[in-house]
Coordinates of C-alpha atoms and ligand atoms in Angstrom, one line a residue:
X1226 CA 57.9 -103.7 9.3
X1227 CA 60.1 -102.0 6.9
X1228 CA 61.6 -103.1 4.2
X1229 CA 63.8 -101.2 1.7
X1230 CA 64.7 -102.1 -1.9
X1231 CA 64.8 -101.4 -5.7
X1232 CA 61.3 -101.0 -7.2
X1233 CA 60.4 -103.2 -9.7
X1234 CA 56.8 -103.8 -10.8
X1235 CA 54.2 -105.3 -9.0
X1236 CA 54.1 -109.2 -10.1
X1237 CA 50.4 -109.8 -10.4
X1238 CA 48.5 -113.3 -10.1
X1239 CA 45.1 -113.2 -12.5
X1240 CA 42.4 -113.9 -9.5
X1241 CA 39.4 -112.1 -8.3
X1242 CA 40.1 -109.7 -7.5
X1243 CA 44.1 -109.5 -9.0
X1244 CA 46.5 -110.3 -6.4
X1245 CA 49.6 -108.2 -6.3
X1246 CA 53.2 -108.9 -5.2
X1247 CA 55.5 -106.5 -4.5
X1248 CA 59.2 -107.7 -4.0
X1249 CA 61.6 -105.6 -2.4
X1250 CA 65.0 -106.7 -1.7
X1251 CA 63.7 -110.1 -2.5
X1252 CA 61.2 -109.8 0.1
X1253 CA 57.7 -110.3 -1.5
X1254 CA 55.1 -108.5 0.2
X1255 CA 51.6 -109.1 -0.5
X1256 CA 50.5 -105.7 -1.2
X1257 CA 46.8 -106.7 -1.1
X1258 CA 47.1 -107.5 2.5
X1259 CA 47.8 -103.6 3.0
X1260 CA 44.8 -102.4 2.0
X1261 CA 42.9 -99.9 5.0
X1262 CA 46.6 -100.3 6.6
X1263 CA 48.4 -96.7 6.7
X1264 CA 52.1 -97.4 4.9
X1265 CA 55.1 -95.3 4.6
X1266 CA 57.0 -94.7 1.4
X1267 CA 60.6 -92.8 1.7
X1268 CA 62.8 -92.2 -1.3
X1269 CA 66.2 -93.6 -0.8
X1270 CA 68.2 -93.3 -4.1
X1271 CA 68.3 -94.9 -7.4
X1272 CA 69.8 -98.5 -8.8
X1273 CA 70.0 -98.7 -12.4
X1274 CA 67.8 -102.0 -12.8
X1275 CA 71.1 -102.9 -15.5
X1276 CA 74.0 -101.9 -14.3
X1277 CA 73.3 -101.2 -10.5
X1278 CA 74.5 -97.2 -10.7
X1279 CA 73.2 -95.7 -8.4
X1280 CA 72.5 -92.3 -11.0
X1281 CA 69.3 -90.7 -11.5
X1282 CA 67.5 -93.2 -13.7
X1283 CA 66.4 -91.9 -17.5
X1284 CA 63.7 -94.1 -18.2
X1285 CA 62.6 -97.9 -17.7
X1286 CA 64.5 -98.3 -14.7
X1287 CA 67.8 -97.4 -16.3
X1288 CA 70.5 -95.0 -16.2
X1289 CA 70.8 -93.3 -19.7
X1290 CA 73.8 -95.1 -20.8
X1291 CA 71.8 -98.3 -20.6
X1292 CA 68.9 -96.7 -21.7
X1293 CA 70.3 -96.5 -25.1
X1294 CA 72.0 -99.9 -24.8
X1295 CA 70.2 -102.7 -23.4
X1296 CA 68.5 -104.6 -25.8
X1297 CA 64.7 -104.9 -24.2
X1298 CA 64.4 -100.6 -24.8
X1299 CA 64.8 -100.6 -28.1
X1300 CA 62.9 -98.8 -30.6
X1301 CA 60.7 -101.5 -31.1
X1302 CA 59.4 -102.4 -27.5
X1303 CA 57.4 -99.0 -27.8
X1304 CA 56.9 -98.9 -31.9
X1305 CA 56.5 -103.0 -32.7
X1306 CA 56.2 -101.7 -36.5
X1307 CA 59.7 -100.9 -36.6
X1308 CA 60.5 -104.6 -35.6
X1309 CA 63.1 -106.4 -37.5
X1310 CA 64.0 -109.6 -36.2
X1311 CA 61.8 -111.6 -38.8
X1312 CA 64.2 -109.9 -41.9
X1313 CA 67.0 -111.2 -39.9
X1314 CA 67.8 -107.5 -39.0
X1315 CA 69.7 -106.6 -36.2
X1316 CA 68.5 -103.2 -33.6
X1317 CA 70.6 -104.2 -30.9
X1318 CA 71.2 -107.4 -30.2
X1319 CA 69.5 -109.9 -32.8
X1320 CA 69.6 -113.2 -30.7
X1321 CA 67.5 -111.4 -27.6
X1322 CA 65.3 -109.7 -31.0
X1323 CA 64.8 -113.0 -32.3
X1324 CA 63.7 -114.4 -29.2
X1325 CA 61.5 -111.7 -28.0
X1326 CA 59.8 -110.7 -31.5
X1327 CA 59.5 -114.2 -33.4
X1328 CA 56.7 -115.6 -30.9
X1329 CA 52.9 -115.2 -31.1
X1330 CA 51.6 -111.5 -30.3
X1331 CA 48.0 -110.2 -30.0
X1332 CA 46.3 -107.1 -31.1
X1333 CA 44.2 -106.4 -28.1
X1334 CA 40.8 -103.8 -27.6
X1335 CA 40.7 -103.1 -24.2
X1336 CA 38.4 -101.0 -21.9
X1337 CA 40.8 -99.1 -19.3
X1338 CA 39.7 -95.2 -18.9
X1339 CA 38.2 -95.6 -22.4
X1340 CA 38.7 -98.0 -25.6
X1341 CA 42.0 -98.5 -26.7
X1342 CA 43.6 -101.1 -28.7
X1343 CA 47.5 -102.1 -27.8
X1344 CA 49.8 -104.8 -28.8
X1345 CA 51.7 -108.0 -26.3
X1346 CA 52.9 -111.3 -26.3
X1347 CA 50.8 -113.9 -26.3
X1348 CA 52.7 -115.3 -23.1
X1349 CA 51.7 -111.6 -21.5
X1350 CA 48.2 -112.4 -21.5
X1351 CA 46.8 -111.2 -19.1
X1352 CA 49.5 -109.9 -17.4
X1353 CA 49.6 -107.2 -19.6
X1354 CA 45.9 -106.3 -19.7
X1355 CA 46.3 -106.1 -15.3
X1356 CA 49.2 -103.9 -16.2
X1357 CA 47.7 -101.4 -17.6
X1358 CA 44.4 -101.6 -15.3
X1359 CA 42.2 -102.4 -17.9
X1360 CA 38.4 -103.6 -16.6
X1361 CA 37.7 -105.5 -19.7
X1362 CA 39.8 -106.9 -23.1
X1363 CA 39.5 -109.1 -25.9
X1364 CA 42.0 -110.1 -28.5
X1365 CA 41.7 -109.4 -32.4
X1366 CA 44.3 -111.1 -34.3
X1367 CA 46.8 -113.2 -33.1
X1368 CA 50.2 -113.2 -35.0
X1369 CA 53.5 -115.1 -35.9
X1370 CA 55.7 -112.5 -35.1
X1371 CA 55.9 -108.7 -33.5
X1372 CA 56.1 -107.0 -36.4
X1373 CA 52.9 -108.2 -38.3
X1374 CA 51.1 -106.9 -34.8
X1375 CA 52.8 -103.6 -35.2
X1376 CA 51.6 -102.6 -38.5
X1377 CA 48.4 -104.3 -37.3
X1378 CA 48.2 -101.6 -33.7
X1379 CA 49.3 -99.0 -36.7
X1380 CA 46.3 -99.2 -39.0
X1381 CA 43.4 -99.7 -35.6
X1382 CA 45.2 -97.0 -33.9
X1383 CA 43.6 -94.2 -37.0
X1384 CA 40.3 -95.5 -35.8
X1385 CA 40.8 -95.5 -32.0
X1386 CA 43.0 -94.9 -29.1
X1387 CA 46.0 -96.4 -28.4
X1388 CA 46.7 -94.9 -25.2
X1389 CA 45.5 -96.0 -21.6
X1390 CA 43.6 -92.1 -20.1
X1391 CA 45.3 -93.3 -16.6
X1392 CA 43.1 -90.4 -14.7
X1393 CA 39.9 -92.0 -15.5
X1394 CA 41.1 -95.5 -15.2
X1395 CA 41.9 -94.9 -11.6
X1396 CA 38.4 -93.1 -11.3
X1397 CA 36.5 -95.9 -12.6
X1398 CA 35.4 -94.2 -15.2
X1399 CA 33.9 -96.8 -17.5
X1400 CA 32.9 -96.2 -21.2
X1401 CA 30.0 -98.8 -21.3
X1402 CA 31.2 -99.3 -24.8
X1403 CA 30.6 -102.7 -26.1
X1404 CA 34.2 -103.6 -26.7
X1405 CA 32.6 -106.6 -29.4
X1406 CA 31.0 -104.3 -31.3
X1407 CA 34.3 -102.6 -31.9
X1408 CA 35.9 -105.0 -32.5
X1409 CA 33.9 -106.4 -35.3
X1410 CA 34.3 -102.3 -37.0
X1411 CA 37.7 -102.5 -36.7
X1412 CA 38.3 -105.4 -38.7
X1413 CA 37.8 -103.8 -41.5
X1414 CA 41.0 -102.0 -40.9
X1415 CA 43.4 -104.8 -40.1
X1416 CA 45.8 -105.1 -42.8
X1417 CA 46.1 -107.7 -45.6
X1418 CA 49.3 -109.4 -44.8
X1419 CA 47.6 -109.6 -41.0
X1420 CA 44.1 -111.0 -42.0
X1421 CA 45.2 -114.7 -41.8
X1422 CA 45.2 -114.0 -38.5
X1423 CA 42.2 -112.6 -37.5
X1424 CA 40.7 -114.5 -34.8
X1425 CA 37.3 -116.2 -34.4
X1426 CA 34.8 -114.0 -33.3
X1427 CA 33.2 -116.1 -31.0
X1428 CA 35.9 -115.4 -28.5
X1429 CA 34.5 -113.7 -24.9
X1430 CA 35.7 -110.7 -23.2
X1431 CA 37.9 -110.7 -20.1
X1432 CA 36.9 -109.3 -16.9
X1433 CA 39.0 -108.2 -14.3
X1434 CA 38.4 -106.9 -10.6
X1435 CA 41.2 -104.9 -8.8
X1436 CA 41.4 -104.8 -5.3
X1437 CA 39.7 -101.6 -4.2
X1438 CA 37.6 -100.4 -2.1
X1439 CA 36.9 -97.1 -3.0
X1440 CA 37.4 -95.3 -5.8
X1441 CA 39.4 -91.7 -5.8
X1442 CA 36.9 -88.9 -7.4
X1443 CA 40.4 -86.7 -8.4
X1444 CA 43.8 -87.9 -8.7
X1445 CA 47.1 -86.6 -7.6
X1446 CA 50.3 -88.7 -8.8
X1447 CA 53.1 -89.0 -6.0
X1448 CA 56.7 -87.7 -7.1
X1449 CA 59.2 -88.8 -4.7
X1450 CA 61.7 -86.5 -5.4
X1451 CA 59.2 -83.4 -5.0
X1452 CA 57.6 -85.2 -1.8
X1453 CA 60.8 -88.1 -0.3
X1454 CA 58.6 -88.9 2.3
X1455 CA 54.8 -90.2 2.1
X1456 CA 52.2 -91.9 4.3
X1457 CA 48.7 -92.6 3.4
X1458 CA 45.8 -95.2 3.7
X1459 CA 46.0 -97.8 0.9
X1460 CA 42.9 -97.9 -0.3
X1461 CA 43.3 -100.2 -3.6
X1462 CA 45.7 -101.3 -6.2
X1463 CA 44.5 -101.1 -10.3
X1464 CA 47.0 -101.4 -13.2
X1465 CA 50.8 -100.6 -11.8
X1466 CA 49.3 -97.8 -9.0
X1467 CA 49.0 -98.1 -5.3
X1468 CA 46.0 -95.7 -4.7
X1469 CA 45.4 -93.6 -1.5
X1470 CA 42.5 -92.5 0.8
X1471 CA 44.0 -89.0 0.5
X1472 CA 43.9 -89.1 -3.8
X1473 CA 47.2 -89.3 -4.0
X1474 CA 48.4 -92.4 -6.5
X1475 CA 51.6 -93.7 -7.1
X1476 CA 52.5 -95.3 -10.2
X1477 CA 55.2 -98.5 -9.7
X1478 CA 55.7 -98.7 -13.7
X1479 CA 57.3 -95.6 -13.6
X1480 CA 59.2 -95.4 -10.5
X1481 CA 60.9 -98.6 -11.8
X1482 CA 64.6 -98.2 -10.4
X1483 CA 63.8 -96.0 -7.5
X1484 CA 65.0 -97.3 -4.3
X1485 CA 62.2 -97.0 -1.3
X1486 CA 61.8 -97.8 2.1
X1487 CA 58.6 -99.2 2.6
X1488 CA 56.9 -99.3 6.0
X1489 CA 53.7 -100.6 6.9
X1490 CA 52.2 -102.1 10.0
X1491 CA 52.7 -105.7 11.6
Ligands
LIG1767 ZN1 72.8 -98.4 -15.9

């Protein structure tokens, strides 16, 4: 069958092992049913996931005007310290701020290629923790609003990583750190105006399982304008990447607004 579409990420369901969806053109394909199956992947242009261009896309799925103009890429998605909604502020447009940054968000330590702490939505969770292919998480404060998250992510982030190392995630490289004990030393960092927030420590960890069934030893990442036309044997799915017998990996997240035809058997 082939289909051919915009790609978007992968929507993910939170079962053992995480089941992903990958909808092109509206057609959802079950992308855990391709595993062992050789598929096809052909570059076929861009669509700006905004305006529909079909220019080169900048970042995020979007063409570089929209880039700089559509409200959910502002400065704050990346930096939540510089959020501004709860001072009434406006970045770009205040009533999708408002919405977006005045709703519970959690300071997260999670295991994926190493420790690293990060910062969602409550409403992610654990969407977001799939995302970015993380084996294990736990929350560590829980707050009101984006902002107070932020400068929470700002103070951990002296102490540890805030970065995913995507080469060792998809090797299955596991720390063996004990993500509780962590978390209890970095408490000590989390800033006053966040410590009402700290939550109880008797929460558990998270485990998730990915769909693979084995794991690369080296990594190549597929560019589809260097290589327009790829088959392999799907041999698992972690985070946003569809992972390969031959090594090669290709990330989703970051194709976002690349249009594909995908082919795969049946
Ligand atoms: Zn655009």
């Amino acid at each position: 069958m082939t289909e051919k579409g915009v790609l978007i990420k992968m929507s993910v369901r939170a079962e053992t092992p995480v089941q992903y969806t990958l909808n092109l053109n509206d057609h959802p394909v079950l992308m855990n049913n391709l595993i062992g199956q050789t598929i096809q992947i052909r570059f076929s242009g861009y669509q700006c996931l905004s305006c529909g261009a079909t220019r080169k896309i900048f970042r995020q799925g979007y063409c570089y005007d929209c880039f700089y103009k559509q409200p959910d890429v502002g400065e704050w998605v990346i930096r939540p310290e510089l959020s501004k909604a709860h001072l009434g502020l406006e970045d770009r447009d205040l009533a999708y701020e408002k919405e977006a940054q005045l709703q519970p968000h959690v300071v997260y330590l999670a295991e994926s290629g190493g420790a690293k702490v990060g910062v969602t939505r409550k409403s992610q969770i654990p969407t977001r923790w799939i995302d970015q292919g993380a084996s294990r998480a736990v929350a560590i404060v829980e707050t009101p609003n984006r902002y107070l998250a932020g400068i929470t992510e700002v103070a951990l982030k002296k102490h540890i990583s805030d970065k995913t190392n995507w080469r060792r995630m998809l090797k299955n490289e596991q720390s063996g750190m004990d993500l509780m004990e962590i978390r209890k030393r970095l408490l000590d960092f989390v800033p006053e105006e966040a410590r009402p927030y700290i939550l109880s420590d008797t929460l558990r960890e998270t485990h998730i399982d990915y769909p693979v069934t084995t794991w690369p030893s080296r990594v190549v990442s597929l560019n589809l304008s260097k290589t327009p036309e790829y088959s392999g044997t799907l041999s698992g799915i972690r985070g946003q990447y569809l992972m390969f017998t031959d090594h090669t990996v290709f990330n989703i997240r970051s194709n976002e607004g690349t249009v594909i035809e995908l082919t795969w058997p049946g």
